[in-house]
XYZ file of C-alpha atoms in Angstrom:
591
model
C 25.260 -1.041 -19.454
C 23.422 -2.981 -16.834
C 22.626 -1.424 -13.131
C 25.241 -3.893 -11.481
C 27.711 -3.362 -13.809
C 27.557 0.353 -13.340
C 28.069 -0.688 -9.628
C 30.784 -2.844 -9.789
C 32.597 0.041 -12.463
C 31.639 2.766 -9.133
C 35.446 2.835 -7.429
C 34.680 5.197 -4.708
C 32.319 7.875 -2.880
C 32.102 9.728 -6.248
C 30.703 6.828 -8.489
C 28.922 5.826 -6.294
C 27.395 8.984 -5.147
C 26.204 9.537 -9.055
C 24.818 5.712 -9.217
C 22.389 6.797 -6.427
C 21.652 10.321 -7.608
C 23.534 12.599 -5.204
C 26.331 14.397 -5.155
C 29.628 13.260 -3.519
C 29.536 16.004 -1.206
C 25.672 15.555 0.012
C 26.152 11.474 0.111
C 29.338 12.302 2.515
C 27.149 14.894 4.888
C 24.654 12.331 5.156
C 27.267 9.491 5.926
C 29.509 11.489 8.011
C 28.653 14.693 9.269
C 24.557 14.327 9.877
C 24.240 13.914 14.074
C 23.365 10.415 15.174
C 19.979 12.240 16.653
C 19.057 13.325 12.561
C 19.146 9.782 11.308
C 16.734 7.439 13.206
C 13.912 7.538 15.378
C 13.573 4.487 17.892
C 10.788 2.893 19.648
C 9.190 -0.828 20.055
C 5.808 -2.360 19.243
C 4.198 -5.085 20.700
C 4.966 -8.876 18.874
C 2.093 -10.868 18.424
C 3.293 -13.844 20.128
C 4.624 -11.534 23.032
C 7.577 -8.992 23.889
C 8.164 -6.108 22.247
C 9.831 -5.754 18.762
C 12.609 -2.804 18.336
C 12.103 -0.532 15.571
C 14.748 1.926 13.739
C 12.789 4.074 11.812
C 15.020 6.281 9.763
C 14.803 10.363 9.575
C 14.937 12.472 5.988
C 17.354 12.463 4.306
C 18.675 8.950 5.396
C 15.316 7.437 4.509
C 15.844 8.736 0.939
C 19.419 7.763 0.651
C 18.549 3.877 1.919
C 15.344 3.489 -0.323
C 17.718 4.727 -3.216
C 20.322 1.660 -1.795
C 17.052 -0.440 -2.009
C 16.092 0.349 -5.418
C 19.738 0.122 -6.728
C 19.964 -3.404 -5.233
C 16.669 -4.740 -6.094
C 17.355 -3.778 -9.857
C 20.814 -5.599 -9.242
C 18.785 -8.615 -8.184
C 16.355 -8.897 -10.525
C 19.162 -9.005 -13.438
C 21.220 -11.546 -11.609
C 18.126 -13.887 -11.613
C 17.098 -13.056 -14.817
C 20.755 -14.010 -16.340
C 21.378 -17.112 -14.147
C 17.742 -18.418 -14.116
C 18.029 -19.946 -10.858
C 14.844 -20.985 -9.091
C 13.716 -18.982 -6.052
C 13.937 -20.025 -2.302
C 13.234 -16.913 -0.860
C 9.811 -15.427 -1.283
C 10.379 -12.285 1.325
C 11.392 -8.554 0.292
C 11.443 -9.864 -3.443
C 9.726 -8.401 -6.569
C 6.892 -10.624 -7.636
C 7.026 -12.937 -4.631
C 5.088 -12.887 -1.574
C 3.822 -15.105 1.559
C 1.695 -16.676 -1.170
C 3.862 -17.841 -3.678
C 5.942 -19.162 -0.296
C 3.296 -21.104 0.798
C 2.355 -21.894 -2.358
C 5.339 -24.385 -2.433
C 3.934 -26.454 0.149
C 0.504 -27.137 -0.555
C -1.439 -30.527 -0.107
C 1.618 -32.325 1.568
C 1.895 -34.859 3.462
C 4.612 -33.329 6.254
C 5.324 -29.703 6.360
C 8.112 -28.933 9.041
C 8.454 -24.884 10.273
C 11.588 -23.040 11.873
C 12.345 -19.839 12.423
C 15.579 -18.214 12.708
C 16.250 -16.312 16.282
C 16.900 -12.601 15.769
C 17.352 -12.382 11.969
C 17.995 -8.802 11.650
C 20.560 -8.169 14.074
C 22.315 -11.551 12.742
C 23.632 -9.198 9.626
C 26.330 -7.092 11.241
C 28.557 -4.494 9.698
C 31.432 -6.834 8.345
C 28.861 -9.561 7.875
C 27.071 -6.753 5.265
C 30.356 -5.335 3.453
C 31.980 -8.877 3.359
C 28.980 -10.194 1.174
C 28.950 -7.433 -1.164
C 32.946 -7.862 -1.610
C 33.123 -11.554 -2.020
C 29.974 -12.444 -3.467
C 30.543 -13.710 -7.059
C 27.446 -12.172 -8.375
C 28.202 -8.684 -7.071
C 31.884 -8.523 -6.306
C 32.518 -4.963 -5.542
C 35.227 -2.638 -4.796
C 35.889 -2.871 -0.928
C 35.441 1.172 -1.083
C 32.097 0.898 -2.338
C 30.942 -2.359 -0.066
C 31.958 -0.466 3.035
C 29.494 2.485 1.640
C 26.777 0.368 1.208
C 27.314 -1.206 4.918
C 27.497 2.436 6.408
C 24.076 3.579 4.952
C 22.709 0.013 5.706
C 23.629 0.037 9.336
C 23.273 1.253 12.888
C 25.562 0.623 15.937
C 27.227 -1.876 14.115
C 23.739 -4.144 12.479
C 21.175 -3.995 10.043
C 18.029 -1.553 11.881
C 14.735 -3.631 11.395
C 12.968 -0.288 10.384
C 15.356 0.547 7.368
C 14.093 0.184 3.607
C 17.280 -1.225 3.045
C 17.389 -4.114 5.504
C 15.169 -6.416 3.627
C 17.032 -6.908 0.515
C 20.591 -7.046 2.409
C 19.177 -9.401 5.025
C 17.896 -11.975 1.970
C 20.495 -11.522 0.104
C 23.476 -12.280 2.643
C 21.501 -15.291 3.568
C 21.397 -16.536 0.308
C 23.988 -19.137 1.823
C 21.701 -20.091 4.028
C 19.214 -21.025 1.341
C 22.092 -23.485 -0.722
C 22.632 -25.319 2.444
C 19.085 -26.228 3.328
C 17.886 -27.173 0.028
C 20.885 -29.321 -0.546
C 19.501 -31.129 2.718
C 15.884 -31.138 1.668
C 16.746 -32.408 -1.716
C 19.089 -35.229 -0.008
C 15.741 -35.871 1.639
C 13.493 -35.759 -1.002
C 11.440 -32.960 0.599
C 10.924 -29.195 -0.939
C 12.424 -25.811 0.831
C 11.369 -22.702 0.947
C 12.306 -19.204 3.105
C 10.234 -16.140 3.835
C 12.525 -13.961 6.065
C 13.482 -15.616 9.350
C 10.594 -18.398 8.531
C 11.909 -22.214 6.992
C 9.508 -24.113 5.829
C 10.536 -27.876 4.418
C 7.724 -29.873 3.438
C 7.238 -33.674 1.615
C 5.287 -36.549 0.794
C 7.154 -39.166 1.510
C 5.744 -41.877 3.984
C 8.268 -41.066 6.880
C 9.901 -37.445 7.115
C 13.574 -37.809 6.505
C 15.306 -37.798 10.044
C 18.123 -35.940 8.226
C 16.074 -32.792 8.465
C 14.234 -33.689 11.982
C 12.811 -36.609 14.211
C 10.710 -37.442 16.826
C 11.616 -36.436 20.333
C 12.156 -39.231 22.458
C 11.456 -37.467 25.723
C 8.138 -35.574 24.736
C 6.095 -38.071 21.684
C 4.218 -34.800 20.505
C 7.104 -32.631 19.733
C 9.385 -32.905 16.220
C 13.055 -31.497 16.522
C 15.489 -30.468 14.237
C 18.075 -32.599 13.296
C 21.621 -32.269 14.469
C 23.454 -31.998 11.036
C 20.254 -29.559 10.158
C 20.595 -27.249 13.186
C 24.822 -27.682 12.898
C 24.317 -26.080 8.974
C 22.132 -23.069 10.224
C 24.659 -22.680 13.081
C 27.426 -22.706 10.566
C 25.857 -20.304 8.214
C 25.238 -17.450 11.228
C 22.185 -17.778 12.388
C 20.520 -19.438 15.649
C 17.194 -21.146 15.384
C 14.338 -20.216 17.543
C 13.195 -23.112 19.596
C 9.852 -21.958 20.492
C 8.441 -21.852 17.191
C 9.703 -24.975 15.643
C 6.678 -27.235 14.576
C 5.444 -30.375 12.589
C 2.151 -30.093 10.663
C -0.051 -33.048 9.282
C -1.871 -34.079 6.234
C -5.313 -34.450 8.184
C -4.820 -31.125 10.493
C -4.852 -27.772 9.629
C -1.163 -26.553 7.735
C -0.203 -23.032 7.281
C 2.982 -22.021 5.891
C 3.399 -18.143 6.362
C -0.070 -17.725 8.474
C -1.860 -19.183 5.507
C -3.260 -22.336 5.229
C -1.883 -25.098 2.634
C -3.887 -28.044 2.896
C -5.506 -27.877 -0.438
C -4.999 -24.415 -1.931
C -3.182 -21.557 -0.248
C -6.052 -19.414 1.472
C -6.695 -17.176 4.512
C -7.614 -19.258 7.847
C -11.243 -19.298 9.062
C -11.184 -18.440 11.874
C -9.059 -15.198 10.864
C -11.319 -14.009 8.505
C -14.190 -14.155 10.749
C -13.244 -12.299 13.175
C -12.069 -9.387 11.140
C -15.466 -9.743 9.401
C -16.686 -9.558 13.117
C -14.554 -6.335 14.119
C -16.295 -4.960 10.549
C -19.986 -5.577 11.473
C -19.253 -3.655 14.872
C -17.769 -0.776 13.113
C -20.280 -0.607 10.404
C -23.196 -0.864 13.433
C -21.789 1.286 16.072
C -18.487 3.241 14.937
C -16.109 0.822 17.091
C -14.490 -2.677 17.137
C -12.903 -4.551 19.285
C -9.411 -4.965 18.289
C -6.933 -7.976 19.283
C -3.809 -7.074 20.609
C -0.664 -8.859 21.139
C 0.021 -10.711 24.311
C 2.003 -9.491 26.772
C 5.629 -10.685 27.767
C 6.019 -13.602 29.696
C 6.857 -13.110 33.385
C 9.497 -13.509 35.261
C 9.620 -16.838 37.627
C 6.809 -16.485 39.842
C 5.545 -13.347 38.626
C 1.689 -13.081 37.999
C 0.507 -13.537 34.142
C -0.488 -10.628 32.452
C -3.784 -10.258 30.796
C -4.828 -8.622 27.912
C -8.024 -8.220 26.698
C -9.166 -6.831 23.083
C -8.976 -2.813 22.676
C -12.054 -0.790 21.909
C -11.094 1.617 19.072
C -12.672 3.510 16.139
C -8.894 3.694 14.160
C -9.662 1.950 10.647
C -6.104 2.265 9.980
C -4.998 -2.043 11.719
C -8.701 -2.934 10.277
C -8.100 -1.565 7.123
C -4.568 -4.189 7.130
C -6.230 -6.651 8.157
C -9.161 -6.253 5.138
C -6.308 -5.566 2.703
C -4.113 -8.888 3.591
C -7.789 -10.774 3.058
C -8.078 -9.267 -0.206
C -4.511 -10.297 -1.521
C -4.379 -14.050 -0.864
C -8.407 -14.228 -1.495
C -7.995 -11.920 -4.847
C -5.076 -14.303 -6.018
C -6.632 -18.121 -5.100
C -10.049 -16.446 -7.128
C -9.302 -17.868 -10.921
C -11.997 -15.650 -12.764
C -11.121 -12.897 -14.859
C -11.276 -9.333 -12.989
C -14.262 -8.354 -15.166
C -16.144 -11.284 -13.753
C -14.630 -10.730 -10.028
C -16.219 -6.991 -10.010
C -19.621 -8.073 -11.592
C -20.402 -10.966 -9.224
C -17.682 -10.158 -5.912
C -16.862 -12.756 -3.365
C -18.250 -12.140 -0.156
C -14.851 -11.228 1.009
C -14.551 -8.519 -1.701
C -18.216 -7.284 -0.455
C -16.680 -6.779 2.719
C -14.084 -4.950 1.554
C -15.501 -2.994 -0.714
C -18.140 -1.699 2.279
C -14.947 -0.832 5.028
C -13.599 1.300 1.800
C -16.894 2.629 1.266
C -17.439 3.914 5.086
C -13.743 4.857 5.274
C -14.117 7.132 2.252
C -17.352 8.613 2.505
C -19.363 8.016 5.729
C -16.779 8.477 8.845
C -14.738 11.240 6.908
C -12.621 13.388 9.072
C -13.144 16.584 6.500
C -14.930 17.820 3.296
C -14.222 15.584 0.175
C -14.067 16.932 -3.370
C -14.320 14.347 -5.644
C -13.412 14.857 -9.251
C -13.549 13.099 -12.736
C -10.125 12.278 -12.705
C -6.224 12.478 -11.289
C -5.519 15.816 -13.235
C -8.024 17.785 -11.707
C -6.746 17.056 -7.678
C -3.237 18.609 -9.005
C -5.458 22.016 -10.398
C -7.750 22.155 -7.371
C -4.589 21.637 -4.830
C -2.536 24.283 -6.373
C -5.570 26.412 -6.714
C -6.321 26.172 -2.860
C -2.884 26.671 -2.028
C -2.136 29.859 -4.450
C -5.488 31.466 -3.465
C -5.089 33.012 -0.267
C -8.734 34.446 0.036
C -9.723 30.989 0.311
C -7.673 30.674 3.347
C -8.400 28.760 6.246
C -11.545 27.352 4.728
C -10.037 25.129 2.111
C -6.598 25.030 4.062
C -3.818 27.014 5.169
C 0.142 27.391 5.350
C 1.530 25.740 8.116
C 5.294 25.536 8.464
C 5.782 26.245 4.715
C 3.649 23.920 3.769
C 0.162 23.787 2.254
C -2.561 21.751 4.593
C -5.925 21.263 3.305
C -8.934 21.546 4.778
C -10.493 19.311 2.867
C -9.519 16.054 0.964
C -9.323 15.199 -2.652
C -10.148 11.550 -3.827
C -7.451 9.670 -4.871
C -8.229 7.233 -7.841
C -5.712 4.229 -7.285
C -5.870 0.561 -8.750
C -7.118 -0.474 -5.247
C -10.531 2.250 -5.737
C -10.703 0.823 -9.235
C -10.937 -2.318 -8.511
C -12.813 -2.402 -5.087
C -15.073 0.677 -5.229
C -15.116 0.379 -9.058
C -14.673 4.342 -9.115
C -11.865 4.612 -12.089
C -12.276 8.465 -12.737
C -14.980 9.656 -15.807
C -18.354 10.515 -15.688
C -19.663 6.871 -16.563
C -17.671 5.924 -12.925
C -19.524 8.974 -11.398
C -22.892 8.009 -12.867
C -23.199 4.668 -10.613
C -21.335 5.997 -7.660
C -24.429 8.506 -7.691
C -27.261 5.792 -8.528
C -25.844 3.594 -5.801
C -25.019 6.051 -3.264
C -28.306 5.808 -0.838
C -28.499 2.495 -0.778
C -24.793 1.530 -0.031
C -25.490 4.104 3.019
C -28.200 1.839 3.835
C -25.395 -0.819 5.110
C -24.240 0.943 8.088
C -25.954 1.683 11.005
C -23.233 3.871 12.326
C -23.694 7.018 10.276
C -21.582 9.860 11.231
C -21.530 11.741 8.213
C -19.564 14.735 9.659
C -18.772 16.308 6.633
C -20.262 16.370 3.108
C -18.706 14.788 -0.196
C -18.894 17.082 -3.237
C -18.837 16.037 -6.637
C -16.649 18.405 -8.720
C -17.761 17.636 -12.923
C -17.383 19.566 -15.378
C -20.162 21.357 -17.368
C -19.852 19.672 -20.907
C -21.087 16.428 -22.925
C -20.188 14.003 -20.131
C -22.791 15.073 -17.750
C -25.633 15.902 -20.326
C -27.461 14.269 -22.583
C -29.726 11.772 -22.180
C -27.253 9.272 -20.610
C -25.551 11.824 -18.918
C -25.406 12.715 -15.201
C -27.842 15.607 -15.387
C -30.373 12.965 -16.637
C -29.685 10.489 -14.001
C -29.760 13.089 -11.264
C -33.300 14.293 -13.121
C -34.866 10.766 -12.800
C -33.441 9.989 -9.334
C -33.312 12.845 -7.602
C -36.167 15.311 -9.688
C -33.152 17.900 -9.767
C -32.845 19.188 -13.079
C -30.004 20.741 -14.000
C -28.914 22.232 -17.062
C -25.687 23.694 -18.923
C -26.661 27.579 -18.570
C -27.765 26.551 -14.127
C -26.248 29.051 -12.444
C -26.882 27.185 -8.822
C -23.875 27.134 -6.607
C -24.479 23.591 -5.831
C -27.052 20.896 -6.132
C -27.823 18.736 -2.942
C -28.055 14.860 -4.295
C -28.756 12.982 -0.783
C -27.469 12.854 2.523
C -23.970 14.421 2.754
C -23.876 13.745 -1.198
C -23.520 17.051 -3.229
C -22.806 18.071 -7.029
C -20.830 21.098 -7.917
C -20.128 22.078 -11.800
C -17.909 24.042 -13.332
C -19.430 27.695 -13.984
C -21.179 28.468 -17.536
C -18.781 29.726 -20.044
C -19.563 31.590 -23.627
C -23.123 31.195 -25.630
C -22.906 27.266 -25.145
C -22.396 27.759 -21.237
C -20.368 24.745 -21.882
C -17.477 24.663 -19.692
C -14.432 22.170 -18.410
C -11.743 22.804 -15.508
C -9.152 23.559 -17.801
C -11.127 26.505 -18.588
C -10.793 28.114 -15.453
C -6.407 28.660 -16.364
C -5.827 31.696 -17.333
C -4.908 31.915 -21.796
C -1.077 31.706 -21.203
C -0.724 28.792 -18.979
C -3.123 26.995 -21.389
C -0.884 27.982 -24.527
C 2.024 26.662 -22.745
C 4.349 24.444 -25.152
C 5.990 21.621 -24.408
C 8.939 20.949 -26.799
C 6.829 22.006 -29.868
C 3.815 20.675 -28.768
C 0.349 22.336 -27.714
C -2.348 21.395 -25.005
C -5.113 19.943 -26.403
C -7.469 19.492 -23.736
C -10.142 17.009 -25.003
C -9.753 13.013 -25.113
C -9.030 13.219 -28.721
C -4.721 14.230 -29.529
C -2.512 14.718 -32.179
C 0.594 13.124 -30.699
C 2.829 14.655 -33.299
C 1.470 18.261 -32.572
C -0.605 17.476 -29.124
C -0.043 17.079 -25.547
C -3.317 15.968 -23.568
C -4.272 16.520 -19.705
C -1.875 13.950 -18.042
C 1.319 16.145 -19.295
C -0.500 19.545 -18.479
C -1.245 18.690 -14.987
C 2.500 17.130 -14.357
C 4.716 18.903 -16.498
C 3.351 22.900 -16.546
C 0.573 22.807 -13.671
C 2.889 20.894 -11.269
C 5.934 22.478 -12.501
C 4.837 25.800 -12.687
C 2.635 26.443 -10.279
C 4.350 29.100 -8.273
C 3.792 31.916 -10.937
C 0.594 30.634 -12.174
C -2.791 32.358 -12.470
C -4.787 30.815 -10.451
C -8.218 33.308 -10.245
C -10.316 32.054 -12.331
C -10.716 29.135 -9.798
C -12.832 31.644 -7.706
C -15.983 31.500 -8.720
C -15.446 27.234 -8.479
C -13.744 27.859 -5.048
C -16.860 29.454 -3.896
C -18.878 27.480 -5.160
C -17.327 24.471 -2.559
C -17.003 26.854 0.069
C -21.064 27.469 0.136
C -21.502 23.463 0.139
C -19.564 23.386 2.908
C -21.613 26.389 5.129
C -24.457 24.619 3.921
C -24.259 21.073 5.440
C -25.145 20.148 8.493
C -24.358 16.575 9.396
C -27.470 14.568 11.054
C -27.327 14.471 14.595
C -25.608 11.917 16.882
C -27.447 8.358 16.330
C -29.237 9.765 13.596
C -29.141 8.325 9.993
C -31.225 9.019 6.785
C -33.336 10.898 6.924
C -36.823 9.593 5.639
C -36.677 11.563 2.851
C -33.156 10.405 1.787
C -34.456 7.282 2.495
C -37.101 7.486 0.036
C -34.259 8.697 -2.659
């Protein structure tokens, strides 16, 4: 049975409580019983183009409850479109679509024509939100079940722009909306397309059909919409907004969704200058100058306000800014991703550099940095369960566990950008390259060291191993039965490995669990903790970490992290960062 026939088959509360994973009586409490105080915290942020923008943020446990809504109606979505195989129109809030493959649909025209709708959120009121669900022939629900979903989708009577929910409603309701105009762009032989509250309608045709908008009479620069056009919008619910309806030509600069569509979609110039700008400032002195919106408009014969560009050191709105550049730049690059690491686009360069001093030059604490995602879930419950180790790895706070110092996360993004994947091969050229990427910055806080956390087997010996690198680039030698608590690389760089174990002194993380927890069974399978598993008889690391470390954690035996544990702790009384203005030293330098 599909998703949205299990919701259409959901009668009341109780179905529909078990379709989104609660029970009835938790789904009501939320719904009807949680204060109005518990469910949303308010507050505005600036617009870009001026005023202020009113947010809705919702509080645990609504949040849950509406991104369960979300997921539940996404999945609902994708199997309508997959069954009727309609084309898209709307590129916002939708799985697989984005402002590129919006803009996409306008590229190289000769007309492209831009409204946007006034107020789009607050358009989709309460009855506006259960009547869709109820007479909508793709979802048809119960009315019980349509006033549910309007009662976790709302606030005073609307759709919150803040909610994880409000997306997907808002598109889908105006779904209407979307029939009507590209009945009217097809009548004039141009092509539609909607991202949110933004209409684009584009063409190549010699004149642009006055059906959809002319020329105003009264001011020659200016391109209106049409009566019958603006009459339809009206018609449908929503208002247009008159001060950002525009005309674009072939021969000027077009953007559809910020980006621009004259040949092939791509970021605007200008744009990506000046956040490559705001980076060379941050990589030279620790702070950029960051644009901010403008102000609201005054009153009738008020002074204008002014507003100049904020001085800040937050990477957070950079770090946006970088990541938007990456996504439509990433996409319009045609090369495979092999080729796209080994010779990177200058905008990739840039990127990878901002990741590069947001990971490991202006760090905010210690960072352990293992050889892969299983080893952050040991170390975390290790610091947590090991109370000796308290505050100098972390502490309880509230009930909950807060580190003193971070753990590396290995995403897709650090794969792909930082090329650092997890393994000792990844570790290997994050070492060899270390010194000199720390030659890019000027700006060299380096408050706090990073430690490399490997373990003491074939990976890191050898002749191609990472002893052997550290050896030749470093003259560190380091070998299985090295009993040093930590080997200083360069700069704040530092390797610790696991202790020596047995007559081999080889030794792995896993090693440090006590015998039970490692002879743990799932189903009738055992931990095998090398690369190599028997999946009839075998589980491997992945399922240790999530399904007995994770799991169990609580009553595990966590002490033969200590000697490891101290090992971190005595990197950590051993670095002192360089002093203000300072950078290598000339003997890192040299390295």
């Amino acid at each position: 049975m599909t998703v949205l026939q299990s919701l259409k088959d959901a009668q009341n509360l109780e179905g529909f409580a078990r379709l989104l994973g609660y029970k009835p009586s938790a789904l009501a409490y939320i719904l009807y019983k949680l204060p109005d105080s518990a469910k949303y915290h308010s507050f505005t942020i600036p617009k870009a183009s001026g005023g202020e923008r009113h947010i809705d943020a919702p509080l645990e446990p609504l949040k849950t409850l509406q991104r369960r809504l979300a997921k539940l109606l996404y999945d609902c979505v994708a199997h309508i479109e997959h069954e009727a195989k309609r084309p898209a129109l709307s590129h916002g809030f939708r799985r697989k679509r984005s402002i590129i493959t919006n803009a996409r649909q306008h590229r190289n025209r000769r007309y492209v024509f831009n409204l946007d709708l006034a107020d789009f959120f607050p358009t989709f009121n309460f009855g506006r939100v259960r009547g869709y669900f109820i007479k909508n022939a793709d979802f048809a629900l119960p009315e019980k079940v349509a006033t549910l979903i309007a009662q976790i989708a709302c606030r005073d009577g609307k759709l919150p722009q803040g909610s994880p929910c409000s997306p997907i409603i808002a598109d889908l309701v105006a779904q209407i909306l979307d029939v009507r105009m590209a009945r009217m762009a097809k009548q004039g032989q141009a092509t539609y397309s909607r991202y949110a509250d933004d209409l684009t309608f584009s063409t190549n045709r010699k004149e642009f059909a006055e059906g959809l908008a002319f020329l105003d009479p009264i001011d020659p620069e200016k391109w209106q919409p049409s009566l019958p056009l603006l009459s339809r919008i009206e018609h449908t619910g929503f208002a247009v907004n008159p001060t950002k309806t525009r005309m674009q030509f072939r021969g000027s600069r077009q953007t559809v969704t910020g980006l621009v569509v004259n040949r092939t979609v791509n970021i605007r110039a200008e744009y990506y200058k000046t956040v490559r700008s705001m980076c060379h400032s941050l990589f030279m002195t620790g702070r950029y100058h960051r644009p901010i919106p403008k102000p609201p408009v005054p009153p009738e014969g008020g002074d204008a306000a002014t507003a100049g560009p904020e001085l800040t050191d937050k990477l957070a709105p950079l770090e946006g800014m970088l990541n938007h550049i990456h996504y439509v730049k990433n996409l319009a690059d045609r090369r495979d991703d092999a080729l796209k690491k080994e010779q990177p686009t200058a905008a990739r360069r840039l990127y990878r550099d901002f990741l590069f001093y947001k990971s490991f030059v202006a760090l905010k604490r210690p960072l352990l940095m293992c050889e892969g995602k299983t080893d952050n879930i040991y170390l975390r419950h290790a610091m947590r369960r090991l109370t000796d180790f308290h505050p100098a790895l972390g502490q309880i706070e509230e009930g909950q566990f807060k580190p003193a110092v971070g753990l590396f996360r290995y995403t897709n993004h650090s794969h792909d950008i930082l090329r650092l994947g997890g393994g000792s091969g990844d570790i290997k050229l994050f070492i060899l390259h270390y010194a000199r990427l720390l030659k890019r910055f000027t700006y060299l806080p380096l408050a706090h060291p990073v430690i490399l956390v490997v373990d003491n087997d074939d990976g890191v010996n050898g002749k191609k191993g990472i002893f052997a690198l550290i050896k030749q680039k470093f003259g560190i030698t380091i070998q299985w039965d090295s009993n040093d608590d930590f080997y200083h690389l360069v700069s704040n760089l530092y390797l610790v490995k696991t202790p020596s174990r047995g007559k081999t002194h080889k030794s792995c993380i896993e090693d440090l669990f006590d015998k039970a927890t490692l002879d743990e069974k799932l189903g009738d399978k055992s931990f095998n903790k090398s690369n190599t598993t028997s999946t009839d008889t075998e589980y491997g690391k992945y399922f240790f970490a999530e399904k007995v470390v994770q799991v169990k954690a609580n009553s595990i035996d966590f002490s033969g992290f200590k000697p490891l544990l101290n090992r971190i702790v005595a990197v950590m009384h051993h670095y002192t960062p360089p002093l203000p203005a300072a950078g290598l030293s000339s003997n890192d330098a040299k390295k």
